[in-house]
Amino acid sequence: MKLSAAIVTLLLTSVCTATLTLYTHAELVGLSCKYSLAKTAKFCKDDALKSYDCYCRDINALGSFMYCGFSQLHSRKEYKQLGAFYQVRCPNITIEMMKDAYKNVTSYLVDTSKVQGYNASKVINYPVVYKKPSFTVAYDNYFARYSNYRYGVYMGAGFMGYWGIVLLCGTVVNILRKTSPNALLSINKGASNSKFIRWYRKNISIPALCRSSHTNRVFLSGLLPTRIESVIVLVFFVLALLCHSLGYMSVQPNFTYSSRSEELTRYVGDRSAALCLYLMVLTFLFGGRNQIFLFLTGWKLSTFLTYHKWLARMLMMSVLVHTITMVTTSIIRGIYDRRSGQEYWKWGILAVVVGSTMLIQGFSWLRERNYELFLYVHIGLAVLFLVGAWRHIEVFGYEYFAYASAALWCFSTFIRLVRLAGFGIKTAQVVVVSDETLQITVQANSWWPFFPGSFGYVHFITKSAFWQSHPFTIVKTEDGKLRFYVKIKNGVTKRLHKKLMNAPNKTGEIKIAVEGPYGDRIPIETYDQVLLYTGGNGIPGPYAYAKTLCEAKKKAKTKFVKLYWVIRNWSSLDWFLTELKALQKHDKIQAIVYVTRYHEGKVGEKFTISDSSSSNHSEDDKDSKAEVKEQVISIEWLSRIQNELPHVEFREGRPPMPEIIANDVEEAKGQNIAIMSCAHNHMCDEIRAIVANQVGDYKNGRIDLFEELQTW
Ligand SMILES: Cc1cc2nc3c(=O)[nH]c(=O)nc-3n(C[C@H](O)[C@H](O)[C@H](O)COP(=O)(O)OP(=O)(O)OC[C@H]3O[C@@H](n4cnc5c(N)ncnc54)[C@H](O)[C@@H]3O)c2cc1C
């Protein structure tokens, strides 16, 4: 299914390419013969350079054309191509008629250069020999112009090839990771012994682009790719730049363009038009939530969205080059007014305006402030862009590229609907815990394919949010239900929180549908040591892995798991208490919790209420403790927490990540280590930078970083 979808994607682009007009040598000869004959003779009153009407009914015109064509071509294949060329223009002329015309014409051909007082503008009734010099000029002109189209198509196919290779590498690694994880790990371990590989991983494949900002937002809330993503984008950018700039041929004198600069300007416009078509398909392909390469490569959606954004930027640069060059040549040729009044031109302008708006509208700063507004405006604009592009290119017969882009988008949406329908609409239990997290629990069908690290888009079926879907990591509870730990932010989560604040026990029911599962399962059980660094609401994913590892027992190679969790206040323990307790029965896991505001003593209800019950307070009193209590942490509280969670080590303050990771790696010296991070953006970026450094010096074993945090 997945492979066939990938093949369909490739086929879509191939079909598009096949619909582009790429003139063969025989067709260029056909065009040049027509030009040369138009300069030599007039066969009918209405005979004109750009019209074939006369050639479809006049035997002398047909014979002269065939003589020209056959004397310039030398193989059966080319003769056939010439025949097809003619039939496209004159469907009433059969191949037999062409052959007969050629056979008969030789006896009647007239060389007009030998006719005294010959007047080329007067209608004649005999076949003529074409003028070789004008044929050569025409052929060179057409060749320069149409080979530019050909190069554009080849280069566009090269774009696809580039991404094909990038995606193929990802797919091969992913298939190996899924089918033979142990073999892949030992290959990687062997490779890590090489100084060059360690250097490459330290400096290219692991770190963020510059300093340590990847998931953390920088200028205008923008996100920087990792260094390897940047290399992939940069190489493609250079490729695109070269494809836009190289391989132009200028032929002067030129019967179409008055000057070399006009000619080259037009060629740049034509080339960029062809390249835009491929960039458009790639942009739409990578923007989908369900595009097939997500599954084949196992890469994060955020990685594909990074490529989507950069491809979109390159697409719009190319569109602008196309627009500027076409407007310029139209003005130079004095046909701007005529062209700009045409439908296809107006649709093109719409696509340019909408596409440029999308570049600004897609800015992270706006996305950060109101994601849903960004998303729906983005979708609306993308539809407009696609319609504009479609109507603009359909007059040239390139509409299949718009169809391919639309098909990829529709496929993604269709799969989303299938996933949603598969889950159905279910009633979920929502509890507000510690005033910071919504615990959403729902019973899924038993066949629903949960896996550690998976996430789902939760659609809240409420009047005020039914159009929204928010991604949350999934944890499976002991009784097989799905649970989301949702941090209360400022959008739908805040509204839900507000609603539940007045409900008994801050608990309520809500209809939800879950679209998923998304994400990729990492075969973490193949590593000797697993280090999980988490913070706040980032714990569910790594926790699900930790639990699976512990439950896998002998099936997992992993000898030891360390789970770090950084929380601000003690009260955060409340919403993950059951899960933390569940780790007690497993001896190969060490859980360490850092409480950054250790001494503020903000303890959650789960510990304070048990205190009040011990002092015989009524049930109502317990309920009245709706607010999380602020109190100075005392030895008593600490020991109560420690009693409940004896297997968890509590540390105060911020975790000194460089020291922690260095010690953990040192302890596991020579073994294969999986490091997983899912925490606050700063912490994830810091971990990435530290791991990159560690990897550079780590011999005789392999360290792999799996960053579960996704931001887009
Ligand atoms: C793969 C993935 C897994 C996640 N898992 C969890 C989790 O387990 N627990 C958790 O608390 N949070 C998780 N998040 C973050 C969570 O999706 C957002 O916090 C949530 O959507 C915010 O909803 P809101 O309307 O209250 O946000 P707002 O206050 O409106 O926005 C807060 C932030 O969330 C971003 N955001 C809002 N809606 C979306 C959306 N639909 N898609 C992506 N980003 C959005 C905004 O750009 C903004 O940066 C995850 C995000 C991703 C991408």
PDB file of C-alpha atoms in Angstrom, residues 28 31-32 35 134-148 249-257 263 267:
ATOM      1  CA  LEU A  28      12.101  20.938 -35.154  1.00  0.00           C
ATOM      2  CA  LEU A  31       8.829  23.710 -37.868  1.00  0.00           C
ATOM      3  CA  SER A  32      11.905  24.845 -39.793  1.00  0.00           C
ATOM      4  CA  TYR A  35       9.368  28.565 -41.855  1.00  0.00           C
ATOM      5  CA  SER A 134      16.468  30.111 -44.140  1.00  0.00           C
ATOM      6  CA  PHE A 135      15.931  26.498 -43.033  1.00  0.00           C
ATOM      7  CA  THR A 136      19.237  26.596 -41.118  1.00  0.00           C
ATOM      8  CA  VAL A 137      18.429  29.933 -39.466  1.00  0.00           C
ATOM      9  CA  ALA A 138      14.995  28.623 -38.489  1.00  0.00           C
ATOM     10  CA  TYR A 139      16.365  25.344 -37.159  1.00  0.00           C
ATOM     11  CA  ASP A 140      18.958  27.135 -35.010  1.00  0.00           C
ATOM     12  CA  ASN A 141      16.316  29.533 -33.707  1.00  0.00           C
ATOM     13  CA  TYR A 142      13.836  26.813 -32.864  1.00  0.00           C
ATOM     14  CA  PHE A 143      16.552  24.619 -31.411  1.00  0.00           C
ATOM     15  CA  ALA A 144      17.722  27.374 -29.054  1.00  0.00           C
ATOM     16  CA  ARG A 145      14.195  28.116 -27.948  1.00  0.00           C
ATOM     17  CA  TYR A 146      12.828  24.604 -27.573  1.00  0.00           C
ATOM     18  CA  SER A 147      15.933  22.965 -26.190  1.00  0.00           C
ATOM     19  CA  ASN A 148      15.547  25.483 -23.378  1.00  0.00           C
ATOM     20  CA  MET A 249      21.764  29.353 -26.026  1.00  0.00           C
ATOM     21  CA  SER A 250      21.448  32.581 -27.921  1.00  0.00           C
ATOM     22  CA  VAL A 251      20.995  32.652 -31.696  1.00  0.00           C
ATOM     23  CA  GLN A 252      21.366  35.940 -33.505  1.00  0.00           C
ATOM     24  CA  PRO A 253      19.979  37.020 -35.892  1.00  0.00           C
ATOM     25  CA  ASN A 254      16.759  35.806 -34.388  1.00  0.00           C
ATOM     26  CA  PHE A 255      13.421  35.974 -36.167  1.00  0.00           C
ATOM     27  CA  THR A 256      11.460  36.085 -32.896  1.00  0.00           C
ATOM     28  CA  TYR A 257      13.489  38.324 -30.608  1.00  0.00           C
ATOM     29  CA  GLU A 263      15.909  36.589 -26.254  1.00  0.00           C
ATOM     30  CA  TYR A 267      14.444  31.985 -22.138  1.00  0.00           C
TER      31      TYR A 267
END
